[in-house]
Amino acid sequence: MGKKLDPKLFEALEQVIVRYKDHKGPLMPVMQAAQDLFGYLPIEVQDYIARGLDIPLVKVYGVATFYSQFKLEPNGENTISVCLGTACYVRGAQKVLDRLKEELGIEEGKTTPDGLFTLSGTRCLGCCGLAPVIMINDDVYGRLKPDDIPGILDKYRRARSA
Amino acid sequence: MQEKCVTLTIDGQTVTVPEGTSVLDAARKINIQIPTLCYLKGVNAIGACRMCLVDVGARSLMASCVLPAAQGMTVKTNTPEVREARRINLQLILSNHERTCLTCVRSRNCELQALAKDLGVEEIVYEGYSVHRDIDDSSPSIIRDPNKCVLCRRCIAACQNIQQVSVIGATNRGFDTIVESPFSMPLGDAPCINCGQCIQACPVGALREKDDTDKVWEALADPELTVVVQTAPSIRVALGEEFGMPIGTRVTGKMVAALRRLGFDRVFDTDFAADLTILEEGTELIERMKSGGKLPIITSCSPGWVKFCEHFYPDFLENLSTCKSPQQMMGAVIKHYWAHKNGVDPKKVCVVSVMPCTAKKFECGRDELAAGGVADVDIAITTRELAAMIKEAGIGFTALADEPFDDVLGDSTGAGVIFGATGGVTEAALRTVYEILTGKTLENVEFTAVRGLSGVKEATVRIGDEDVSVAVAHGTGNARKVLDAIRRGEKSYHMVEIMACPGGCVTGGGQPIVPASVRETLDPRALRARAIYDEDESMARRKSHENPSVKKLYEEFLGQPGGHRSHELLHTHYQKRPQYIKDAE
Ligand code: SF4
Ligand code: SF4
Ligand code: SF4
Ligand code: FES
């Protein structure tokens, strides 16, 4: 938050609201479209939806926090996906996730305050042979031990300061 | 029109009720009290807590608060299975409840505590998932303690459906569900109007007013200060309930006696300032009518309504009467007239007001409500807080002999007291405006068209050769109806009265809390209003402009209603306030 949101995106959102306004149950499709446009649902966007559909903001926010598909924060520069599929789970994915939480100081689904990392759990990434696996953006890291985590994170931190 | 009725059997007794009646209500009719928690008559019926389960022969037990009675239905409310299911539900609710009854504001008036007793819960069987959450004390009026919340959603229904302010709702899911404002915003930052209707709806101690009694005790103990108290019209018809008296008992004299025992140096009546308000506002109305000013004039006595207008209907700010509310007028008159007259330094006067209202706590802190740089009112407490002080001081309230208010600023008329009920300000204004405009005596002072509990009341009164049209709305949800109709150009009035609370001040957010089981059969709005009108009838003078002390105030100090001095002391201005985002239109 704090970053200026693109007015063009609001214009596009307006179109969506106009299209759905008189439909039955317009809220979910409008929120989904808004998330596709902005990448997440900050208060400015939810407030815009609330006004546009003439419903209280707290109802929009209630829906946004009820369904895990909606995101309240923008993704960080790097998205870390921790595979929580069965194979990874059995081979210690939880410990890897816990270590990531500890190193980053955030919970699953959240973004670090410096905007560098978003941490999310995900279903099977399809490389069970490498379990436990994480993906950072498009890079796959397999056969991980929790102690590998700090080194991997440092790589991305260095990339930013460079 | 003939109502369609259905006949059913409940615990072997036959009962006939209109179609659409819930099984819960049908049972009440034959004196069977089914336990409830999330249900609140006229406010919330969502079948969430499942305390009210009954057996209707279906595969599973049903929630009777949302189950319509049907022809031929056989209901059992008291089988071992029903009792067990209710008890398990209650045990689950208790499992993650912060059980600190000993220090809880609602102890002895808590529906959860009562249920635990009534349902014979003897031990806590489950230890539930519980995290301690922060108490939200960001608001000047309302404190939220999520650790006591049972997620009944009665407050949400009050805020969203009745008041239509909608600053709180249920967010997240599962064990993480919580009642809060959007983006976990502190309530003090949300466009909450401080009406306290959420407190009135809450069955437990999860919502309460900000307690300012310590400040009052401190002031009373300070030998340097002259501590003056004023009581709003509605306190006298409700305070007794806190001491076990029936709803709608008038305790004016006992209340005054108790305040004196507490050590207040003077006990004044906000009714005096209500009379004063009528002179100022009546004059303002007449001027606007004559000079083509902004109409309708909309009353400004209710700080919850004023804040609602500032957030949600800023296009009506010019319609608001510029009159301060009676609480603030009274404070200004005490500090700038009474203090000088009695040789007291206004800075050494502490004005405490006892209000039926949680929004008054916010109002008295507004910067612009400080005539000459001194706050008009220093501390505002609710009826409940006053009752707590009386109890703490060990004053045997019910046995007190009646005492009168102190002189001058204790004088009032019946017109002042009816400010407490919805329609009262309008009726009081009509009594005065009629006589000013026509120069004739108004024989029948009772304008019954503006009394009662319909959400929006309208009347047209012939005054001289003018038809004066008025509308009255109570509860901000109803206010929306009137304002939207005016916005659309469908309606026009000379005067509109709006009170933030349903029923008006008698059922303000600071009044004694009546449990859901009692509200099932008794309506505190009607009972307390009845007492207000009885008080009006009992008064020797019933028109504000006949209040001799108000007349004297104008002669000695203010000059004319609407004059220069009045404007300095008794009038104010308003500001547009954002909702959630500063620059959103
Ligand atoms: S809310 Fe009720 S049950 Fe809970 S601590 Fe307070 S009095 Fe006790
Ligand atoms: S005080 Fe009124 S506006 Fe504020 S949360 Fe409670 S009910 Fe809603
Ligand atoms: S705060 Fe009170 S009224 Fe609101 S959901 Fe919780 S227990 Fe119910
Ligand atoms: S479900 Fe009926 S009272 Fe809660």
PDB file of N, CA and C in Angstrom, chain B residues 67-135:
ATOM      1  N   LEU B  67     -37.534 -20.968  12.652  1.00  0.00           N
ATOM      2  CA  LEU B  67     -38.424 -22.009  12.137  1.00  0.00           C
ATOM      3  C   LEU B  67     -39.866 -21.526  12.210  1.00  0.00           C
ATOM      4  N   PRO B  68     -40.516 -21.337  11.061  1.00  0.00           N
ATOM      5  CA  PRO B  68     -41.907 -20.875  11.102  1.00  0.00           C
ATOM      6  C   PRO B  68     -42.826 -21.975  11.659  1.00  0.00           C
ATOM      7  N   ALA B  69     -43.723 -21.585  12.509  1.00  0.00           N
ATOM      8  CA  ALA B  69     -44.705 -22.538  13.029  1.00  0.00           C
ATOM      9  C   ALA B  69     -45.582 -22.999  11.868  1.00  0.00           C
ATOM     10  N   ALA B  70     -45.869 -24.317  11.817  1.00  0.00           N
ATOM     11  CA  ALA B  70     -46.685 -24.841  10.721  1.00  0.00           C
ATOM     12  C   ALA B  70     -47.904 -25.572  11.290  1.00  0.00           C
ATOM     13  N   GLN B  71     -48.919 -25.582  10.480  1.00  0.00           N
ATOM     14  CA  GLN B  71     -50.166 -26.258  10.873  1.00  0.00           C
ATOM     15  C   GLN B  71     -49.880 -27.722  11.235  1.00  0.00           C
ATOM     16  N   GLY B  72     -50.350 -28.134  12.415  1.00  0.00           N
ATOM     17  CA  GLY B  72     -50.243 -29.535  12.795  1.00  0.00           C
ATOM     18  C   GLY B  72     -48.879 -29.958  13.324  1.00  0.00           C
ATOM     19  N   MET B  73     -47.945 -29.025  13.400  1.00  0.00           N
ATOM     20  CA  MET B  73     -46.597 -29.343  13.871  1.00  0.00           C
ATOM     21  C   MET B  73     -46.627 -29.815  15.328  1.00  0.00           C
ATOM     22  N   THR B  74     -45.793 -30.780  15.631  1.00  0.00           N
ATOM     23  CA  THR B  74     -45.649 -31.199  17.026  1.00  0.00           C
ATOM     24  C   THR B  74     -44.217 -30.884  17.466  1.00  0.00           C
ATOM     25  N   VAL B  75     -44.117 -30.050  18.475  1.00  0.00           N
ATOM     26  CA  VAL B  75     -42.801 -29.568  18.902  1.00  0.00           C
ATOM     27  C   VAL B  75     -42.509 -30.049  20.314  1.00  0.00           C
ATOM     28  N   LYS B  76     -41.306 -30.536  20.518  1.00  0.00           N
ATOM     29  CA  LYS B  76     -40.861 -30.860  21.872  1.00  0.00           C
ATOM     30  C   LYS B  76     -39.667 -29.984  22.199  1.00  0.00           C
ATOM     31  N   THR B  77     -39.774 -29.240  23.279  1.00  0.00           N
ATOM     32  CA  THR B  77     -38.690 -28.302  23.616  1.00  0.00           C
ATOM     33  C   THR B  77     -37.847 -28.778  24.778  1.00  0.00           C
ATOM     34  N   ASN B  78     -38.246 -29.876  25.371  1.00  0.00           N
ATOM     35  CA  ASN B  78     -37.584 -30.244  26.621  1.00  0.00           C
ATOM     36  C   ASN B  78     -37.382 -31.750  26.731  1.00  0.00           C
ATOM     37  N   THR B  79     -36.725 -32.340  25.732  1.00  0.00           N
ATOM     38  CA  THR B  79     -36.413 -33.772  25.798  1.00  0.00           C
ATOM     39  C   THR B  79     -34.942 -33.905  26.210  1.00  0.00           C
ATOM     40  N   PRO B  80     -34.543 -35.067  26.668  1.00  0.00           N
ATOM     41  CA  PRO B  80     -33.130 -35.249  27.029  1.00  0.00           C
ATOM     42  C   PRO B  80     -32.211 -34.919  25.848  1.00  0.00           C
ATOM     43  N   GLU B  81     -32.628 -35.300  24.641  1.00  0.00           N
ATOM     44  CA  GLU B  81     -31.793 -35.052  23.476  1.00  0.00           C
ATOM     45  C   GLU B  81     -31.638 -33.545  23.212  1.00  0.00           C
ATOM     46  N   VAL B  82     -32.752 -32.834  23.324  1.00  0.00           N
ATOM     47  CA  VAL B  82     -32.723 -31.385  23.114  1.00  0.00           C
ATOM     48  C   VAL B  82     -31.836 -30.717  24.160  1.00  0.00           C
ATOM     49  N   ARG B  83     -32.058 -31.114  25.412  1.00  0.00           N
ATOM     50  CA  ARG B  83     -31.265 -30.487  26.484  1.00  0.00           C
ATOM     51  C   ARG B  83     -29.778 -30.743  26.286  1.00  0.00           C
ATOM     52  N   GLU B  84     -29.451 -31.962  25.897  1.00  0.00           N
ATOM     53  CA  GLU B  84     -28.055 -32.327  25.698  1.00  0.00           C
ATOM     54  C   GLU B  84     -27.437 -31.524  24.538  1.00  0.00           C
ATOM     55  N   ALA B  85     -28.181 -31.422  23.443  1.00  0.00           N
ATOM     56  CA  ALA B  85     -27.653 -30.700  22.279  1.00  0.00           C
ATOM     57  C   ALA B  85     -27.408 -29.234  22.613  1.00  0.00           C
ATOM     58  N   ARG B  86     -28.347 -28.636  23.319  1.00  0.00           N
ATOM     59  CA  ARG B  86     -28.164 -27.231  23.702  1.00  0.00           C
ATOM     60  C   ARG B  86     -26.951 -27.073  24.610  1.00  0.00           C
ATOM     61  N   ARG B  87     -26.829 -28.025  25.538  1.00  0.00           N
ATOM     62  CA  ARG B  87     -25.723 -27.895  26.490  1.00  0.00           C
ATOM     63  C   ARG B  87     -24.370 -28.027  25.770  1.00  0.00           C
ATOM     64  N   ILE B  88     -24.316 -28.954  24.818  1.00  0.00           N
ATOM     65  CA  ILE B  88     -23.050 -29.106  24.078  1.00  0.00           C
ATOM     66  C   ILE B  88     -22.724 -27.816  23.310  1.00  0.00           C
ATOM     67  N   ASN B  89     -23.742 -27.247  22.669  1.00  0.00           N
ATOM     68  CA  ASN B  89     -23.513 -25.982  21.961  1.00  0.00           C
ATOM     69  C   ASN B  89     -22.991 -24.906  22.900  1.00  0.00           C
ATOM     70  N   LEU B  90     -23.610 -24.831  24.051  1.00  0.00           N
ATOM     71  CA  LEU B  90     -23.193 -23.820  25.017  1.00  0.00           C
ATOM     72  C   LEU B  90     -21.765 -24.089  25.496  1.00  0.00           C
ATOM     73  N   GLN B  91     -21.487 -25.358  25.721  1.00  0.00           N
ATOM     74  CA  GLN B  91     -20.130 -25.717  26.156  1.00  0.00           C
ATOM     75  C   GLN B  91     -19.089 -25.304  25.110  1.00  0.00           C
ATOM     76  N   LEU B  92     -19.454 -25.481  23.849  1.00  0.00           N
ATOM     77  CA  LEU B  92     -18.518 -25.100  22.786  1.00  0.00           C
ATOM     78  C   LEU B  92     -18.293 -23.583  22.771  1.00  0.00           C
ATOM     79  N   ILE B  93     -19.378 -22.854  22.971  1.00  0.00           N
ATOM     80  CA  ILE B  93     -19.230 -21.391  22.999  1.00  0.00           C
ATOM     81  C   ILE B  93     -18.359 -20.986  24.189  1.00  0.00           C
ATOM     82  N   LEU B  94     -18.590 -21.650  25.318  1.00  0.00           N
ATOM     83  CA  LEU B  94     -17.834 -21.293  26.519  1.00  0.00           C
ATOM     84  C   LEU B  94     -16.367 -21.691  26.422  1.00  0.00           C
ATOM     85  N   SER B  95     -16.071 -22.675  25.557  1.00  0.00           N
ATOM     86  CA  SER B  95     -14.727 -23.240  25.552  1.00  0.00           C
ATOM     87  C   SER B  95     -13.651 -22.219  25.179  1.00  0.00           C
ATOM     88  N   ASN B  96     -13.973 -21.288  24.283  1.00  0.00           N
ATOM     89  CA  ASN B  96     -12.940 -20.297  23.979  1.00  0.00           C
ATOM     90  C   ASN B  96     -13.365 -18.894  24.384  1.00  0.00           C
ATOM     91  N   HIS B  97     -14.251 -18.825  25.343  1.00  0.00           N
ATOM     92  CA  HIS B  97     -14.698 -17.527  25.853  1.00  0.00           C
ATOM     93  C   HIS B  97     -13.794 -17.122  27.010  1.00  0.00           C
ATOM     94  N   GLU B  98     -13.404 -15.873  27.031  1.00  0.00           N
ATOM     95  CA  GLU B  98     -12.579 -15.417  28.151  1.00  0.00           C
ATOM     96  C   GLU B  98     -13.483 -15.224  29.368  1.00  0.00           C
ATOM     97  N   ARG B  99     -13.469 -16.216  30.221  1.00  0.00           N
ATOM     98  CA  ARG B  99     -14.452 -16.255  31.305  1.00  0.00           C
ATOM     99  C   ARG B  99     -13.940 -15.493  32.523  1.00  0.00           C
ATOM    100  N   THR B 100     -14.172 -14.199  32.514  1.00  0.00           N
ATOM    101  CA  THR B 100     -13.716 -13.384  33.636  1.00  0.00           C
ATOM    102  C   THR B 100     -14.899 -12.622  34.214  1.00  0.00           C
ATOM    103  N   CYS B 101     -15.945 -13.354  34.541  1.00  0.00           N
ATOM    104  CA  CYS B 101     -17.184 -12.727  35.007  1.00  0.00           C
ATOM    105  C   CYS B 101     -16.961 -11.760  36.167  1.00  0.00           C
ATOM    106  N   LEU B 102     -16.039 -12.118  37.028  1.00  0.00           N
ATOM    107  CA  LEU B 102     -15.857 -11.323  38.240  1.00  0.00           C
ATOM    108  C   LEU B 102     -15.555  -9.857  37.938  1.00  0.00           C
ATOM    109  N   THR B 103     -14.841  -9.640  36.832  1.00  0.00           N
ATOM    110  CA  THR B 103     -14.424  -8.276  36.525  1.00  0.00           C
ATOM    111  C   THR B 103     -15.103  -7.774  35.248  1.00  0.00           C
ATOM    112  N   CYS B 104     -16.168  -8.427  34.837  1.00  0.00           N
ATOM    113  CA  CYS B 104     -16.779  -8.091  33.548  1.00  0.00           C
ATOM    114  C   CYS B 104     -17.923  -7.104  33.731  1.00  0.00           C
ATOM    115  N   VAL B 105     -17.966  -6.130  32.832  1.00  0.00           N
ATOM    116  CA  VAL B 105     -18.973  -5.076  32.892  1.00  0.00           C
ATOM    117  C   VAL B 105     -20.397  -5.648  32.837  1.00  0.00           C
ATOM    118  N   ARG B 106     -20.547  -6.798  32.176  1.00  0.00           N
ATOM    119  CA  ARG B 106     -21.900  -7.321  32.013  1.00  0.00           C
ATOM    120  C   ARG B 106     -22.290  -8.365  33.051  1.00  0.00           C
ATOM    121  N   SER B 107     -21.417  -8.672  33.957  1.00  0.00           N
ATOM    122  CA  SER B 107     -21.754  -9.661  34.973  1.00  0.00           C
ATOM    123  C   SER B 107     -23.090  -9.286  35.622  1.00  0.00           C
ATOM    124  N   ARG B 108     -23.930 -10.244  35.813  1.00  0.00           N
ATOM    125  CA  ARG B 108     -25.290 -10.090  36.344  1.00  0.00           C
ATOM    126  C   ARG B 108     -26.284  -9.539  35.323  1.00  0.00           C
ATOM    127  N   ASN B 109     -25.782  -9.068  34.189  1.00  0.00           N
ATOM    128  CA  ASN B 109     -26.719  -8.732  33.112  1.00  0.00           C
ATOM    129  C   ASN B 109     -26.164  -9.291  31.812  1.00  0.00           C
ATOM    130  N   CYS B 110     -25.712 -10.537  31.880  1.00  0.00           N
ATOM    131  CA  CYS B 110     -25.062 -11.154  30.736  1.00  0.00           C
ATOM    132  C   CYS B 110     -25.888 -12.365  30.314  1.00  0.00           C
ATOM    133  N   GLU B 111     -26.220 -12.413  29.036  1.00  0.00           N
ATOM    134  CA  GLU B 111     -27.073 -13.510  28.573  1.00  0.00           C
ATOM    135  C   GLU B 111     -26.326 -14.833  28.554  1.00  0.00           C
ATOM    136  N   LEU B 112     -25.030 -14.780  28.349  1.00  0.00           N
ATOM    137  CA  LEU B 112     -24.241 -16.020  28.335  1.00  0.00           C
ATOM    138  C   LEU B 112     -24.127 -16.586  29.743  1.00  0.00           C
ATOM    139  N   GLN B 113     -23.856 -15.718  30.664  1.00  0.00           N
ATOM    140  CA  GLN B 113     -23.770 -16.123  32.066  1.00  0.00           C
ATOM    141  C   GLN B 113     -25.104 -16.725  32.517  1.00  0.00           C
ATOM    142  N   ALA B 114     -26.183 -16.052  32.130  1.00  0.00           N
ATOM    143  CA  ALA B 114     -27.510 -16.537  32.513  1.00  0.00           C
ATOM    144  C   ALA B 114     -27.782 -17.909  31.901  1.00  0.00           C
ATOM    145  N   LEU B 115     -27.378 -18.082  30.635  1.00  0.00           N
ATOM    146  CA  LEU B 115     -27.583 -19.379  29.980  1.00  0.00           C
ATOM    147  C   LEU B 115     -26.827 -20.481  30.713  1.00  0.00           C
ATOM    148  N   ALA B 116     -25.584 -20.183  31.071  1.00  0.00           N
ATOM    149  CA  ALA B 116     -24.780 -21.190  31.759  1.00  0.00           C
ATOM    150  C   ALA B 116     -25.458 -21.610  33.052  1.00  0.00           C
ATOM    151  N   LYS B 117     -26.014 -20.636  33.741  1.00  0.00           N
ATOM    152  CA  LYS B 117     -26.739 -20.948  34.971  1.00  0.00           C
ATOM    153  C   LYS B 117     -28.011 -21.740  34.653  1.00  0.00           C
ATOM    154  N   ASP B 118     -28.807 -21.208  33.741  1.00  0.00           N
ATOM    155  CA  ASP B 118     -30.108 -21.820  33.460  1.00  0.00           C
ATOM    156  C   ASP B 118     -29.973 -23.224  32.892  1.00  0.00           C
ATOM    157  N   LEU B 119     -28.945 -23.438  32.098  1.00  0.00           N
ATOM    158  CA  LEU B 119     -28.810 -24.757  31.481  1.00  0.00           C
ATOM    159  C   LEU B 119     -27.985 -25.711  32.349  1.00  0.00           C
ATOM    160  N   GLY B 120     -27.654 -25.252  33.528  1.00  0.00           N
ATOM    161  CA  GLY B 120     -27.007 -26.138  34.479  1.00  0.00           C
ATOM    162  C   GLY B 120     -25.609 -26.557  34.087  1.00  0.00           C
ATOM    163  N   VAL B 121     -24.850 -25.630  33.478  1.00  0.00           N
ATOM    164  CA  VAL B 121     -23.457 -25.945  33.176  1.00  0.00           C
ATOM    165  C   VAL B 121     -22.657 -25.880  34.467  1.00  0.00           C
ATOM    166  N   GLU B 122     -22.027 -26.986  34.825  1.00  0.00           N
ATOM    167  CA  GLU B 122     -21.320 -26.996  36.102  1.00  0.00           C
ATOM    168  C   GLU B 122     -19.811 -26.986  35.945  1.00  0.00           C
ATOM    169  N   GLU B 123     -19.356 -27.408  34.784  1.00  0.00           N
ATOM    170  CA  GLU B 123     -17.915 -27.290  34.557  1.00  0.00           C
ATOM    171  C   GLU B 123     -17.686 -27.040  33.075  1.00  0.00           C
ATOM    172  N   ILE B 124     -16.504 -26.505  32.774  1.00  0.00           N
ATOM    173  CA  ILE B 124     -16.145 -26.254  31.388  1.00  0.00           C
ATOM    174  C   ILE B 124     -15.512 -27.534  30.860  1.00  0.00           C
ATOM    175  N   VAL B 125     -16.196 -28.153  29.887  1.00  0.00           N
ATOM    176  CA  VAL B 125     -15.771 -29.473  29.447  1.00  0.00           C
ATOM    177  C   VAL B 125     -14.663 -29.415  28.407  1.00  0.00           C
ATOM    178  N   TYR B 126     -14.765 -28.440  27.501  1.00  0.00           N
ATOM    179  CA  TYR B 126     -13.763 -28.359  26.440  1.00  0.00           C
ATOM    180  C   TYR B 126     -12.858 -27.165  26.681  1.00  0.00           C
ATOM    181  N   GLU B 127     -11.608 -27.323  26.350  1.00  0.00           N
ATOM    182  CA  GLU B 127     -10.725 -26.160  26.322  1.00  0.00           C
ATOM    183  C   GLU B 127     -10.479 -25.853  24.856  1.00  0.00           C
ATOM    184  N   GLY B 128     -11.026 -24.776  24.383  1.00  0.00           N
ATOM    185  CA  GLY B 128     -10.999 -24.511  22.943  1.00  0.00           C
ATOM    186  C   GLY B 128      -9.762 -23.764  22.505  1.00  0.00           C
ATOM    187  N   TYR B 129      -9.664 -23.673  21.185  1.00  0.00           N
ATOM    188  CA  TYR B 129      -8.631 -22.870  20.536  1.00  0.00           C
ATOM    189  C   TYR B 129      -8.847 -21.431  20.962  1.00  0.00           C
ATOM    190  N   SER B 130      -7.874 -20.848  21.600  1.00  0.00           N
ATOM    191  CA  SER B 130      -8.086 -19.438  21.909  1.00  0.00           C
ATOM    192  C   SER B 130      -6.780 -18.665  21.846  1.00  0.00           C
ATOM    193  N   VAL B 131      -6.873 -17.530  21.189  1.00  0.00           N
ATOM    194  CA  VAL B 131      -5.747 -16.615  21.157  1.00  0.00           C
ATOM    195  C   VAL B 131      -6.235 -15.334  21.799  1.00  0.00           C
ATOM    196  N   HIS B 132      -5.391 -14.712  22.539  1.00  0.00           N
ATOM    197  CA  HIS B 132      -5.818 -13.438  23.099  1.00  0.00           C
ATOM    198  C   HIS B 132      -5.709 -12.366  22.039  1.00  0.00           C
ATOM    199  N   ARG B 133      -6.775 -11.632  21.864  1.00  0.00           N
ATOM    200  CA  ARG B 133      -6.754 -10.555  20.872  1.00  0.00           C
ATOM    201  C   ARG B 133      -6.755  -9.222  21.606  1.00  0.00           C
ATOM    202  N   ASP B 134      -6.241  -8.214  20.905  1.00  0.00           N
ATOM    203  CA  ASP B 134      -6.175  -6.891  21.523  1.00  0.00           C
ATOM    204  C   ASP B 134      -7.570  -6.302  21.693  1.00  0.00           C
ATOM    205  N   ILE B 135      -7.751  -5.600  22.783  1.00  0.00           N
ATOM    206  CA  ILE B 135      -8.976  -4.845  22.983  1.00  0.00           C
ATOM    207  C   ILE B 135      -8.870  -3.571  22.158  1.00  0.00           C
TER     208      ILE B 135
END
